[in-house]
Short mmCIF file of C-alpha atoms in Angstrom, two decimals:
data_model
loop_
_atom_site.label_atom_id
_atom_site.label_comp_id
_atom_site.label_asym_id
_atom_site.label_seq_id
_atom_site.Cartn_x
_atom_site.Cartn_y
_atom_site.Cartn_z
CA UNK A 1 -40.65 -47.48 -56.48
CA UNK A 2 -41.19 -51.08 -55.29
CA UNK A 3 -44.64 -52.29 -55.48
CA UNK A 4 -46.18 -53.58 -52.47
CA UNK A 5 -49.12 -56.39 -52.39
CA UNK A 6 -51.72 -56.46 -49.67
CA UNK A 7 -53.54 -59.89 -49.36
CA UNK A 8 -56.41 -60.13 -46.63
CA UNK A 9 -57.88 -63.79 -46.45
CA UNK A 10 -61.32 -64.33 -45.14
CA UNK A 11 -61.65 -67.95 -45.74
CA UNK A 12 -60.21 -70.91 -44.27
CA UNK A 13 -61.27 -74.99 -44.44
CA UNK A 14 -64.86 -73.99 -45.05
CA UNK A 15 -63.51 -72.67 -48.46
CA UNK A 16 -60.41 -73.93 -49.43
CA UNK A 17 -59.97 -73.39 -52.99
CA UNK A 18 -60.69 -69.31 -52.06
CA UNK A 19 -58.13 -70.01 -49.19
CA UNK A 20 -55.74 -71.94 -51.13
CA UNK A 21 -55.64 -69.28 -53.87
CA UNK A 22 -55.09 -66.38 -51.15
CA UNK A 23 -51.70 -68.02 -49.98
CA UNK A 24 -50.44 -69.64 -53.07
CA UNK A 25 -50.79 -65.90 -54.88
CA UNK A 26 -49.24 -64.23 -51.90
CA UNK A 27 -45.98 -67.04 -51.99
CA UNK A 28 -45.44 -66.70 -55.71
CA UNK A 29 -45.12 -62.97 -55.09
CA UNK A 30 -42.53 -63.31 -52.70
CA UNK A 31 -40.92 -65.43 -54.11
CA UNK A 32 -40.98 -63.16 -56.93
CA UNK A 33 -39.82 -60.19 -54.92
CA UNK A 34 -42.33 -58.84 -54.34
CA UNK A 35 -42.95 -57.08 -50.75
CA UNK A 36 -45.93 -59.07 -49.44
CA UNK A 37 -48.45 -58.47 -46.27
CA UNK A 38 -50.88 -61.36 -45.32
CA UNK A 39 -53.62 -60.51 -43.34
CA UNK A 40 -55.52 -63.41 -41.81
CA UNK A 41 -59.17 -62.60 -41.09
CA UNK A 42 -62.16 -64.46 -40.49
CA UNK A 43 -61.79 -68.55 -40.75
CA UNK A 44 -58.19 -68.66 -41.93
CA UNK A 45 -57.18 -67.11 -38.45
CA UNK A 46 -56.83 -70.44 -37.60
CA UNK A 47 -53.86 -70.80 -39.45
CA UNK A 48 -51.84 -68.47 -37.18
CA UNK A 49 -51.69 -71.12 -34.82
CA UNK A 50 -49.01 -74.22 -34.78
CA UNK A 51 -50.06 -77.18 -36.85
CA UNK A 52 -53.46 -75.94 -38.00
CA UNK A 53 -51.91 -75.18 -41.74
CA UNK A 54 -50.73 -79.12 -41.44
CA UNK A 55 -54.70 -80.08 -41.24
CA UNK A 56 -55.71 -77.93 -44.48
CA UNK A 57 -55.75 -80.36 -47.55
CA UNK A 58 -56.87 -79.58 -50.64
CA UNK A 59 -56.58 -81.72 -54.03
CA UNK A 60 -53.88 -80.18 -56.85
CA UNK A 61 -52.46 -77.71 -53.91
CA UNK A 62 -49.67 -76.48 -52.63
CA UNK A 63 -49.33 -77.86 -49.35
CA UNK A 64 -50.63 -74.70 -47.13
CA UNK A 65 -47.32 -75.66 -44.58
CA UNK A 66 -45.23 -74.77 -47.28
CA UNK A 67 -47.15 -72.02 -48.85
CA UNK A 68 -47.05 -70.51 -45.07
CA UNK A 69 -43.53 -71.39 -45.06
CA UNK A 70 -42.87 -69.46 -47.66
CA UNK A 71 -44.19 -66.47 -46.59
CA UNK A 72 -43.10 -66.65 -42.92
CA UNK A 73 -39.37 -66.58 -44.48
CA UNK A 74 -40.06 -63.55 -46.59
CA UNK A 75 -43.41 -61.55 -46.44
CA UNK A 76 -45.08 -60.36 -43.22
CA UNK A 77 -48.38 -62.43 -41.85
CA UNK A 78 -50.61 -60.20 -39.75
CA UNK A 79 -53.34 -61.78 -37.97
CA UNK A 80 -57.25 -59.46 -37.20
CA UNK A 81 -56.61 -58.20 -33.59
CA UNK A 82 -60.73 -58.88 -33.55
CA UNK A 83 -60.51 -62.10 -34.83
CA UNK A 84 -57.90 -63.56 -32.67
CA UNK A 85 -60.13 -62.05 -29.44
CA UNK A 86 -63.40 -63.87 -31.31
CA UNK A 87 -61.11 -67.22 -30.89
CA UNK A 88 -59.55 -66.45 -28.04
CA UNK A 89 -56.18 -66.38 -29.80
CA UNK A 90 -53.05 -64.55 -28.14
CA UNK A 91 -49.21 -63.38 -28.85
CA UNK A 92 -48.41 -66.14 -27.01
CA UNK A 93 -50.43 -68.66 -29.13
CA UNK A 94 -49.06 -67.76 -32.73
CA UNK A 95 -46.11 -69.02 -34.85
CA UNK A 96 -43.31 -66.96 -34.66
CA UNK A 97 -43.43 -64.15 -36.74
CA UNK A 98 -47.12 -63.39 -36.70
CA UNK A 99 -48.24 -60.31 -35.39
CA UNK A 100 -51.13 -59.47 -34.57
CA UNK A 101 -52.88 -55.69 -35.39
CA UNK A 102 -56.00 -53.95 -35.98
CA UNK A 103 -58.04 -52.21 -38.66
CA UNK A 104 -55.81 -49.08 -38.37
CA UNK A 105 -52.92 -51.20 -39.60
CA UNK A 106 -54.67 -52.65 -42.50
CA UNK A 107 -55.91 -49.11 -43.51
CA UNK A 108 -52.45 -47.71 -43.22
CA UNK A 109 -50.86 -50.25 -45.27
CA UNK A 110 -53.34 -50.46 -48.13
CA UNK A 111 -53.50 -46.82 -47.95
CA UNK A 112 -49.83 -46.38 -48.89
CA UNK A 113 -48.36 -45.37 -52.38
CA UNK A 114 -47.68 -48.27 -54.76
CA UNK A 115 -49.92 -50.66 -52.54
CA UNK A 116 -51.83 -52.70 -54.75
CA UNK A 117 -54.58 -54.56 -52.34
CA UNK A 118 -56.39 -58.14 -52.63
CA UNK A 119 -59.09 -59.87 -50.53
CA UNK A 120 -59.74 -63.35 -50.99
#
């Protein structure tokens, strides 16, 4: 059975070396093929939207457009239904090929056999 990895990110630009970490471990693991879920929460919700990953710098990184790239192309990114409503962020405001879901969604997938679960 295929392993699956959960990765929920809670921090954005206020902490980017926690946020930096989040995506760069989620890309490797797709790129190592592994099935990946990113769930943006809190401050990185921002990145969900068009150009915000382009403003995130951080020294020694991989550059977070790339990173998001990355998983984009081969993982699934789920953005906080809550969160988005906090910023006032819609379907029709996300890159392609975010979605956007609740809590029940989260719980289902971490919930699942051979779902190993992160939060950054």
């Amino acid at each position: 059975m295929a392993k699956k990895l959960v990765i929920k990110v809670t921090a954005g630009a206020e902490a980017p070396e926690r946020c930096s970490q989040a995506f760069t471990v989620a890309a490797v693991a797709v790129a190592s093929g592994v099935d990946v879920s990113l769930w943006l929460t809190g401050e990185s919700s921002w990145f969900a939207l068009p150009g915000r990953a382009a403003e995130f710098e951080l020294p020694h990184a991989a550059p977070l457009p790339d990173l998001l790239d990355s998983l984009l192309a081969g993982g699934r990114i789920t953005l906080c239904t809550q969160c988005a409503a906090r910023r006032e962020i819609t379907e029709a405001d996300v890159l392609r090929g975010v979605r956007i879901a609740g809590a029940q969604v989260f719980v289902s997938e971490i919930m699942a056999d051979g779902v190993q679960a992160l939060v950054y």
